[in-house]
Short mmCIF file of C-alpha atoms and ligand atoms in Angstrom, two decimals:
data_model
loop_
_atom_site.label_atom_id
_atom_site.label_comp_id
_atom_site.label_asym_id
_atom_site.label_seq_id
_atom_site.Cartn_x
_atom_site.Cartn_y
_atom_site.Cartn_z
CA UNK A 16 -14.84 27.60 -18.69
CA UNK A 17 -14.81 23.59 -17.90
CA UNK A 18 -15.26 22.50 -14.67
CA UNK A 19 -12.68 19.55 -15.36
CA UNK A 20 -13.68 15.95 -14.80
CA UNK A 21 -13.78 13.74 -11.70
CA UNK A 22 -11.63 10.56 -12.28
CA UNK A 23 -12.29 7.59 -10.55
CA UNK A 24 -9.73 4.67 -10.12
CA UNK A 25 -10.66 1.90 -7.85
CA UNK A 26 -9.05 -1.52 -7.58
CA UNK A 27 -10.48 -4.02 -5.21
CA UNK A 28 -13.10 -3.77 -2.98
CA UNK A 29 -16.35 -6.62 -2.65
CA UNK A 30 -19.86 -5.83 -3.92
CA UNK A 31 -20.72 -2.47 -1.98
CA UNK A 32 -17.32 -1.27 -2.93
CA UNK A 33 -17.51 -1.98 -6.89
CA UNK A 34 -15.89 0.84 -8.99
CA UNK A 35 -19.58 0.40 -10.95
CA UNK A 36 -21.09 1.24 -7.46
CA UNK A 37 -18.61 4.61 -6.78
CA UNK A 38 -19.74 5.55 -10.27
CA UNK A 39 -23.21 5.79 -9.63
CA UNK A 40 -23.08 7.75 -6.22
CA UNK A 41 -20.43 10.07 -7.52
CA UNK A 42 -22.69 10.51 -10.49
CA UNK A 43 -25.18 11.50 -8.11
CA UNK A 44 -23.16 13.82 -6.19
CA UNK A 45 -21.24 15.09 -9.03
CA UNK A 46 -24.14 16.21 -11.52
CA UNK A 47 -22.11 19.33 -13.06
CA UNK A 48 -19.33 17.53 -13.64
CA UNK A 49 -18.47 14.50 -15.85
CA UNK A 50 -17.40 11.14 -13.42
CA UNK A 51 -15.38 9.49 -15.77
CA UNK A 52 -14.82 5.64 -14.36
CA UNK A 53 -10.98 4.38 -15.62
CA UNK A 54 -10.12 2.60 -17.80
CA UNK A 55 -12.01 4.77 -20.23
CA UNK A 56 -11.01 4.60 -23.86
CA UNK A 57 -12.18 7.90 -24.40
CA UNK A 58 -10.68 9.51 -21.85
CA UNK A 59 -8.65 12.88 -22.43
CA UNK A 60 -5.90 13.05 -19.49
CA UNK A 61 -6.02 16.77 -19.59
CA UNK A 62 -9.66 17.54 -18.75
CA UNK A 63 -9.39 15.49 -15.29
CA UNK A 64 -8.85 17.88 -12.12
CA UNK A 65 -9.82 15.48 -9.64
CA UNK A 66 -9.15 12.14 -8.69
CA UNK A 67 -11.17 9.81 -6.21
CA UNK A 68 -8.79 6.51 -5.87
CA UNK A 69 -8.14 3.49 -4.00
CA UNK A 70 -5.04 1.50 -4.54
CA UNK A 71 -4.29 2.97 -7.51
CA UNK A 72 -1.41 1.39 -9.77
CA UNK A 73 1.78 3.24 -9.04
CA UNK A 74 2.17 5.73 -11.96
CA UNK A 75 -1.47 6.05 -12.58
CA UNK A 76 -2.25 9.56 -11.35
CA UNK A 77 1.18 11.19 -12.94
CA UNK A 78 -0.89 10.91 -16.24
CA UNK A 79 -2.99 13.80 -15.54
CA UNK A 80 -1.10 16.88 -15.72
CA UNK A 81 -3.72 19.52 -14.79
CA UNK A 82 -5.13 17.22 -11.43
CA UNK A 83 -5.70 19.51 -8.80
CA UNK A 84 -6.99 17.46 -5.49
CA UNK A 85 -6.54 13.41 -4.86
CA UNK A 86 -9.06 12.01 -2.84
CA UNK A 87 -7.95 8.68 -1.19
CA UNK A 88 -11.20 6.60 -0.46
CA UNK A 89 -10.42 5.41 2.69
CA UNK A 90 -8.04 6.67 5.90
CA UNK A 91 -4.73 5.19 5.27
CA UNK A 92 -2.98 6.76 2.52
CA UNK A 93 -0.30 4.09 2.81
CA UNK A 94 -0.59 2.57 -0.81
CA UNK A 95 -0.47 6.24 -2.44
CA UNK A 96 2.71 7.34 -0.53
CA UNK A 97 4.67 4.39 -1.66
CA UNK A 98 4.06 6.17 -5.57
CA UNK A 99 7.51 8.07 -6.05
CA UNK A 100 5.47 9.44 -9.17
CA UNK A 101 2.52 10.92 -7.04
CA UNK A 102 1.10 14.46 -8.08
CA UNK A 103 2.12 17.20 -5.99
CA UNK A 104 -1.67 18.30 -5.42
CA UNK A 105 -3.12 18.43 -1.71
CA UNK A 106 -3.67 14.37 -0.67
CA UNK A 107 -7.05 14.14 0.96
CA UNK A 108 -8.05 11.01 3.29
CA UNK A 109 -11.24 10.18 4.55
CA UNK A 110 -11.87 11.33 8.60
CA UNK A 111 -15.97 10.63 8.60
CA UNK A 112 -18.15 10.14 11.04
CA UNK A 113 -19.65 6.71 9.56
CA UNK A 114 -16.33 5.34 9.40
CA UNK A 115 -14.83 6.51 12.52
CA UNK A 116 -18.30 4.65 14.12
CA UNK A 117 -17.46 1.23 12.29
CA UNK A 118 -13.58 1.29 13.76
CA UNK A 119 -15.10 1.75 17.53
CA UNK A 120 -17.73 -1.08 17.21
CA UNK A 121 -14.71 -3.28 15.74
CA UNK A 122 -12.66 -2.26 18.53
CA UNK A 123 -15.19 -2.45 21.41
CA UNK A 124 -16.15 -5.87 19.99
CA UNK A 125 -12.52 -7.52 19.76
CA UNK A 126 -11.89 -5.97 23.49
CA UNK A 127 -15.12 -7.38 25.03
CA UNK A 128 -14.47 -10.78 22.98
CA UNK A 129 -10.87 -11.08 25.09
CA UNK A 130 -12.19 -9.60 28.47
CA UNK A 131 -15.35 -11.57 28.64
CA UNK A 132 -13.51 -15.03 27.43
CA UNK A 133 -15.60 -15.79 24.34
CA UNK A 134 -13.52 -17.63 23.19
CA UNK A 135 -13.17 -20.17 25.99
CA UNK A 136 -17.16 -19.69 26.12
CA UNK A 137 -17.50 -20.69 22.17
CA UNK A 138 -15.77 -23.83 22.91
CA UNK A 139 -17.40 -24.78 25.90
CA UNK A 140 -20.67 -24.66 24.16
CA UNK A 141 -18.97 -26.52 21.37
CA UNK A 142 -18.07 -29.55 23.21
CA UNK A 143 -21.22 -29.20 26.06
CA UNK A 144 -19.13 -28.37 28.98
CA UNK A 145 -20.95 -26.36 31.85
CA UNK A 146 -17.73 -24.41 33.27
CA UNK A 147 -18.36 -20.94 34.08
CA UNK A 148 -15.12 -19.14 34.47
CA UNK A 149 -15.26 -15.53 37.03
CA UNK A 150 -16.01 -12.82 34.75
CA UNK A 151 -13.91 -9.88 36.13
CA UNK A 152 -15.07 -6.11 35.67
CA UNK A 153 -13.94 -3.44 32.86
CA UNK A 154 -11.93 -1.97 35.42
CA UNK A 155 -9.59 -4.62 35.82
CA UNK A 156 -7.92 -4.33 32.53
CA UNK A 157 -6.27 -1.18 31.12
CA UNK A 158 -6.54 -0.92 27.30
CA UNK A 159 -3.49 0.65 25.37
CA UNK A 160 -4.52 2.76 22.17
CA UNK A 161 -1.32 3.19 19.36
CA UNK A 162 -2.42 6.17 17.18
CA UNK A 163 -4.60 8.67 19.40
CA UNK A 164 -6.29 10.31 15.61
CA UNK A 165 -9.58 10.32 14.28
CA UNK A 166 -10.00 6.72 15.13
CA UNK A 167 -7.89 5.87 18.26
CA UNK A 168 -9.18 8.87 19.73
CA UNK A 169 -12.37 7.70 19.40
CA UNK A 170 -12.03 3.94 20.10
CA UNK A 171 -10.33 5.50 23.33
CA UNK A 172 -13.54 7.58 24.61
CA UNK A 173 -15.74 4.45 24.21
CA UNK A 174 -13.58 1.92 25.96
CA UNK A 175 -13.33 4.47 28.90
CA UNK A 176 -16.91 4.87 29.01
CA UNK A 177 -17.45 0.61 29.10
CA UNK A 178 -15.48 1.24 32.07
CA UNK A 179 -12.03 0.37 30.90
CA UNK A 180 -8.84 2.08 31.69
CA UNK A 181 -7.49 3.65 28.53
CA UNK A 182 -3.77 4.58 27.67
CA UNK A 183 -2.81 6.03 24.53
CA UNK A 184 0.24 6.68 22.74
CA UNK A 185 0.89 9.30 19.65
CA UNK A 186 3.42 11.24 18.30
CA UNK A 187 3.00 14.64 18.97
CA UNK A 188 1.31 15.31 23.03
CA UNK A 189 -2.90 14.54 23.04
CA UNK A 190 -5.21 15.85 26.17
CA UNK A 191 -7.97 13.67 26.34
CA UNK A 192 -10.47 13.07 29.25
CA UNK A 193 -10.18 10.34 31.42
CA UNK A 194 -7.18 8.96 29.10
CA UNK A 195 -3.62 8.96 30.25
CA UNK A 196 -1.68 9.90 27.36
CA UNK A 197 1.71 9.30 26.42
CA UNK A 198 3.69 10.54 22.98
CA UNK A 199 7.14 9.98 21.17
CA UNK A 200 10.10 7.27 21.41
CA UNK A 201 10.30 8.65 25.26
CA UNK A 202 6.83 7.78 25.97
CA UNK A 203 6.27 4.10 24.42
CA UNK A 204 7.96 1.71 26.87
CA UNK A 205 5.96 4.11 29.91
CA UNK A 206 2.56 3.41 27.32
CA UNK A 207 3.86 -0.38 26.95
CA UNK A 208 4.40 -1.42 30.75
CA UNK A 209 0.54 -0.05 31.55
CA UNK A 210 -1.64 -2.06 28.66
CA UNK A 211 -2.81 -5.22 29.01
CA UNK A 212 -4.51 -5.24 25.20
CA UNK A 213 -2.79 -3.30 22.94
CA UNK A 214 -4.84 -1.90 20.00
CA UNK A 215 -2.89 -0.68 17.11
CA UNK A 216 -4.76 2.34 15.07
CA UNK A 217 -1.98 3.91 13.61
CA UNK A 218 -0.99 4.60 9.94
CA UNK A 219 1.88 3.09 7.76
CA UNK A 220 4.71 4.66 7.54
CA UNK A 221 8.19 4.73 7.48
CA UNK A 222 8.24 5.51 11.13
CA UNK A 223 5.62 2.82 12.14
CA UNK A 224 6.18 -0.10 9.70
CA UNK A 225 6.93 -3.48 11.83
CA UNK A 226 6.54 -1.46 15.10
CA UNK A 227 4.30 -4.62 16.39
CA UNK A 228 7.27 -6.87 17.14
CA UNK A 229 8.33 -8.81 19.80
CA UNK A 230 10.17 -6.57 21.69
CA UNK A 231 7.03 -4.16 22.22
CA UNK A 232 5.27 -7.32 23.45
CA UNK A 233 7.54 -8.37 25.42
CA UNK A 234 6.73 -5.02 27.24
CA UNK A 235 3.43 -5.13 27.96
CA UNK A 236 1.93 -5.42 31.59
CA UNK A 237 1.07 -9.20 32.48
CA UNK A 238 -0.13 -8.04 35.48
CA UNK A 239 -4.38 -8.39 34.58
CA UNK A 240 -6.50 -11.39 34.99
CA UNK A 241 -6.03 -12.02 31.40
CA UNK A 242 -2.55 -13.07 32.18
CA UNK A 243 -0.87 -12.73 29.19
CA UNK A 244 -1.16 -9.42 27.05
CA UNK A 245 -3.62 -9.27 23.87
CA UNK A 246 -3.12 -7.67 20.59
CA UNK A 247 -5.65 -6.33 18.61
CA UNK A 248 -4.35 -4.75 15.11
CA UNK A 249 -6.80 -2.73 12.47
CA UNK A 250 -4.49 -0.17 11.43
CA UNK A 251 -2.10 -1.81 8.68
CA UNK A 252 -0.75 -5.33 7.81
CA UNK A 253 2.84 -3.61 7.47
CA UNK A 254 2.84 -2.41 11.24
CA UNK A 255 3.10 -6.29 12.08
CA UNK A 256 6.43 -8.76 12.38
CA UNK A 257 4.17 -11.50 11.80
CA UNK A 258 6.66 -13.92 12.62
CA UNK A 259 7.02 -12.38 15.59
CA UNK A 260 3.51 -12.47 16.58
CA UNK A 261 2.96 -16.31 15.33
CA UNK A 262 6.08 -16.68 17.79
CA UNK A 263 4.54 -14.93 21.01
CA UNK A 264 1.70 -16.70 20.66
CA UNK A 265 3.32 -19.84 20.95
CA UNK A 266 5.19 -19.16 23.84
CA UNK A 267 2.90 -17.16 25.90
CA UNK A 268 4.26 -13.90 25.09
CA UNK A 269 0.89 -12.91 24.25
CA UNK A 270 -2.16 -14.62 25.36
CA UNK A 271 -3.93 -14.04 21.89
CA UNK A 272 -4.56 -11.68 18.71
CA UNK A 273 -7.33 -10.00 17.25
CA UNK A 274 -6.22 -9.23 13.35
CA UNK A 275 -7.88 -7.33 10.61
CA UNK A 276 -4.90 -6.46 8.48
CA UNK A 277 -2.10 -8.39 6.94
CA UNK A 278 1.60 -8.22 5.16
CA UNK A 279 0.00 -9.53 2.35
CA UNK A 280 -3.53 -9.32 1.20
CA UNK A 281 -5.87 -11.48 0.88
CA UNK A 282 -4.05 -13.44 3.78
CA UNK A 283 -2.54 -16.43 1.58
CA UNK A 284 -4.17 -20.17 2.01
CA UNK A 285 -1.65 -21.22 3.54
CA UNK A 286 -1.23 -18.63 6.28
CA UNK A 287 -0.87 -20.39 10.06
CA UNK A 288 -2.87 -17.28 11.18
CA UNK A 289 -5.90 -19.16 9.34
CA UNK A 290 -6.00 -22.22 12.06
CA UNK A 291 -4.36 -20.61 15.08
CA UNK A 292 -6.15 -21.16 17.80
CA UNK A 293 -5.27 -18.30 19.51
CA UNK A 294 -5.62 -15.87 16.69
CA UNK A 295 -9.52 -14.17 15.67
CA UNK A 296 -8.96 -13.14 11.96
CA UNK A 297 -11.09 -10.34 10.14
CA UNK A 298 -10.62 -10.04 6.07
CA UNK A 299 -9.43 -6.36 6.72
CA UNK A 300 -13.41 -5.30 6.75
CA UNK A 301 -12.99 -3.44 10.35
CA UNK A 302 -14.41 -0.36 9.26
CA UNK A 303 -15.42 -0.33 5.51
CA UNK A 304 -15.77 3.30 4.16
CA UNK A 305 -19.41 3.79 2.45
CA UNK A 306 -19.66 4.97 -0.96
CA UNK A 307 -22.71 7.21 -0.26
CA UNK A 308 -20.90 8.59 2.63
CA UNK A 309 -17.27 9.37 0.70
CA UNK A 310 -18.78 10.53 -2.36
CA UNK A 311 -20.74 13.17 -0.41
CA UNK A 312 -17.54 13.92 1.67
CA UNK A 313 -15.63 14.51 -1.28
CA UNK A 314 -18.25 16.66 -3.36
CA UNK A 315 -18.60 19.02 -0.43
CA UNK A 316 -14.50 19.25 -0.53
CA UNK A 317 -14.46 20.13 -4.00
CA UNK A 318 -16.69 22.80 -3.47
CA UNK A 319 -15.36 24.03 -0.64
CA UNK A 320 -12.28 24.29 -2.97
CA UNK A 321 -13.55 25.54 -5.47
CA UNK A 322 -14.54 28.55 -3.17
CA UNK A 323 -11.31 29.27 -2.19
CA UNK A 324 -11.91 27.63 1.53
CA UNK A 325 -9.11 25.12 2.55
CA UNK A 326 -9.43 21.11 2.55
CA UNK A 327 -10.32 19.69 5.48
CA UNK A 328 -7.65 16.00 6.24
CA UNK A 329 -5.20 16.72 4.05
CA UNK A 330 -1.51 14.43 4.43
CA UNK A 331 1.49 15.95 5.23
CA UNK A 332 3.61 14.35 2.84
CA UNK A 333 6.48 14.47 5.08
CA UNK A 334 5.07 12.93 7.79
CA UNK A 335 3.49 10.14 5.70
CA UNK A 336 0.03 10.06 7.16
P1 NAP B 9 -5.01 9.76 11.96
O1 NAP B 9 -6.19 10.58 12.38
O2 NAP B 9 -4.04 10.35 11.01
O3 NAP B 9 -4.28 9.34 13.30
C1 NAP B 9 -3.05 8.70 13.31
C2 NAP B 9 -2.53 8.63 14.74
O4 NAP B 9 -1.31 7.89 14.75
C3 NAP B 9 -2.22 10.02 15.31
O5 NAP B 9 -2.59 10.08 16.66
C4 NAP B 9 -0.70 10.11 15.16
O6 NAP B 9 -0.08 10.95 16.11
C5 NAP B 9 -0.31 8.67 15.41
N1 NAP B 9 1.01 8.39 14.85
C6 NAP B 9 1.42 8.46 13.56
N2 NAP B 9 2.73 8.18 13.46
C7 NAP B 9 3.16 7.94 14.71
C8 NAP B 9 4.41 7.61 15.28
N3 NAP B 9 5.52 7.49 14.51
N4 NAP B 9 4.50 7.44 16.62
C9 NAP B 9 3.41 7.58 17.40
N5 NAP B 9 2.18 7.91 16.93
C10 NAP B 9 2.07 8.07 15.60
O7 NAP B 9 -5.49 8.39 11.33
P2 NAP B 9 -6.87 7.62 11.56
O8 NAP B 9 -7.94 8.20 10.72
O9 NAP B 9 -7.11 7.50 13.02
O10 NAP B 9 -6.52 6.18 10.92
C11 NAP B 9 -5.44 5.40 11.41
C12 NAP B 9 -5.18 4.23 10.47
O11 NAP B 9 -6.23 3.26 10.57
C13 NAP B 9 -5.18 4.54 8.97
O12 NAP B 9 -3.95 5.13 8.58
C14 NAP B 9 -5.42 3.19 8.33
O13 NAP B 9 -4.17 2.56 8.10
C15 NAP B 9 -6.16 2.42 9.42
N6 NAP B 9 -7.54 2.07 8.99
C16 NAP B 9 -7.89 0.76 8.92
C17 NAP B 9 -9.18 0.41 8.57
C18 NAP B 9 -9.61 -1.03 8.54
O14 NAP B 9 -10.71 -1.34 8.07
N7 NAP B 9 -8.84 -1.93 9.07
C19 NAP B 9 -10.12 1.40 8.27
C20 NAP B 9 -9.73 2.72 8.34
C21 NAP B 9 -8.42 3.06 8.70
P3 NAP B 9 -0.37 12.57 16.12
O15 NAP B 9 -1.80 12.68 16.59
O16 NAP B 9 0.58 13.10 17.09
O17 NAP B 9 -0.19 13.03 14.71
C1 GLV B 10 -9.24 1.14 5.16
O1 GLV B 10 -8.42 0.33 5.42
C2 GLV B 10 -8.98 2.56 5.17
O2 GLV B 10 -7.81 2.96 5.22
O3 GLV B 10 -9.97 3.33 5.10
#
């Protein structure tokens, strides 16, 4: 009997991330089963029973009628729920190790950056002036985690052992040490009035999109030696009213922002969040996923399929995420 073929549709991505460069690990990974990288000519839609995407084009996957799994590439399955023509096979989205480890560094780094003034540092070096500014300790600023899953959860344990007090805020009720967690509509403004940087980790969806707006900001504690609040966003572009945010920058709402994601990607030429002073912009590269990691990840889940055990990270469809 055939074992079906692994289909691989990737748009985007830089150099490490080529669909040429998926093709050779899953190759690799995949050796009893043919990796067939689309657009391929020769390409019968019926023999494919997996897919490994990213971004595909909406419609793409309804072409193969006897599909059994999706992988998504990455964590956020955001792209793939917005296809009203998406298979109904189990959604799987990458929870790893490697990745969950390149989210905290991003994290830790954009938190130190605001609480140890680098930025007033850079520019004192830039134009020679000796001004040393007090440097105050972790434990004066309490960091706010949105999304408490694979990767808040984790960004959360290693802020709290820099020193840092941690909130967090999810939807469903978290226990985690040393964290003060807080869940649901009830529990935001509670979550809100404690943080003094607010990271957002949480996925895109109908429940979340444009969450990051000014009246969330406008509830955040003041009360640090930061003065104003901080936000730091690597979850989505679409959890952001970026008008809103170019707005509380400008009037001290918040103090600054650390950005990774956009509305619209790449961030147009134009964008003020290019020159703002006030703004430290990533090109949505917080925590790549690796292709020799994923395409391991996803062989194992095929053949823990294939034996009848259940898929580890699957999306609930209704939930979104
Ligand atoms: P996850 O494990 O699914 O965790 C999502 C968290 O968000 C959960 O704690 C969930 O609450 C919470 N949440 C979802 N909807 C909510 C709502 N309406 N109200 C309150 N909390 C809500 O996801 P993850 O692996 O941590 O990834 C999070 C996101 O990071 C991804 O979806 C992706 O968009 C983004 N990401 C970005 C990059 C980058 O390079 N910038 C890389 C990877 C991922 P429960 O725990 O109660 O379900
Ligand atoms: C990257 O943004 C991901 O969702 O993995």
């Amino acid at each position: 009997m055939s074992k079906g073929a692994l289909a691989l549709l990737v748009h985007g991505g830089t150099e490490n991330w080529s669909p040429q460069r998926w093709k050779v690990r899953f190759d690799d990974v995949c050796r009893d089963r043919r990796v067939l990288l689309l657009p391929d000519p020769a390409l019968d839609p019926a023999e494919v029973y997996y897919a490994a995407v990213w971004k595909p084009k909406p419609g793409e996957l309804a072409a193969f009628g006897n599909l059994r799994v999706i992988f998504n590439l990455g964590a956020g399955v955001d792209a793939l729920m917005a296809d009203g023509s998406l298979p109904d096979v189990p959604l799987v989205r990458v929870a790893v190790d490697d990745l969950t480890e390149r989210m905290t560094e991003y994290v830790v780094l954009h938190v130190l950056m605001h609480h140890r003034q680098e930025p007033y540092l850079r520019e004192s070096q830039r134009v020679r002036r000796w001004a040393p500014r007090y440097q105050w300790a972790a434990n004066a600023l309490t960091i706010g985690i949105m999304g408490l899953g694979t990767l808040g959860a984790a960004a959360a344990r290693a802020l709290r052992g820099l020193g840092f007090r941690v909130v967090g805020w999810s939807r469903s009720g978290k226990r985690i040490d040393g964290i003060t967690c807080f869940h649901g509509a009830a529990g935001l403004d509670a979550f809100l009035r404690e943080t003094n940087i607010l990271v957002c980790l949480l996925p895109l969806t109908q429940d979340t999109r444009h969450i990051l707006d000014r009246d969330v900001f406008l509830k955040l504690s003041r009360a640090s030696p930061l003065g104003a609040p901080v936000l730091i966003n690597a979850g989505r572009g679409g959890l952001q009213n970026e008008v809103d945010i170019l707005h509380a920058l400008d009037d001290g709402t918040l103090g600054a922002a650390s950005l990774d994601v956009y509305e619209t990607e790449p961030l147009p030429e134009d964008s003020p969040f290019w020159s703002h002073p006030r703004v430290v912009l990533t090109p949505h590269n917080a925590a790549d996923t690796d292709a020799d990691e994923i395409s391991k990840y996803v062989a194992r889940q095929i053949g823990r399929f294939e034996a009848g055990e259940p898929l580890d990270n699957v999306v609930d469809r209704e939930r979104g995420y």
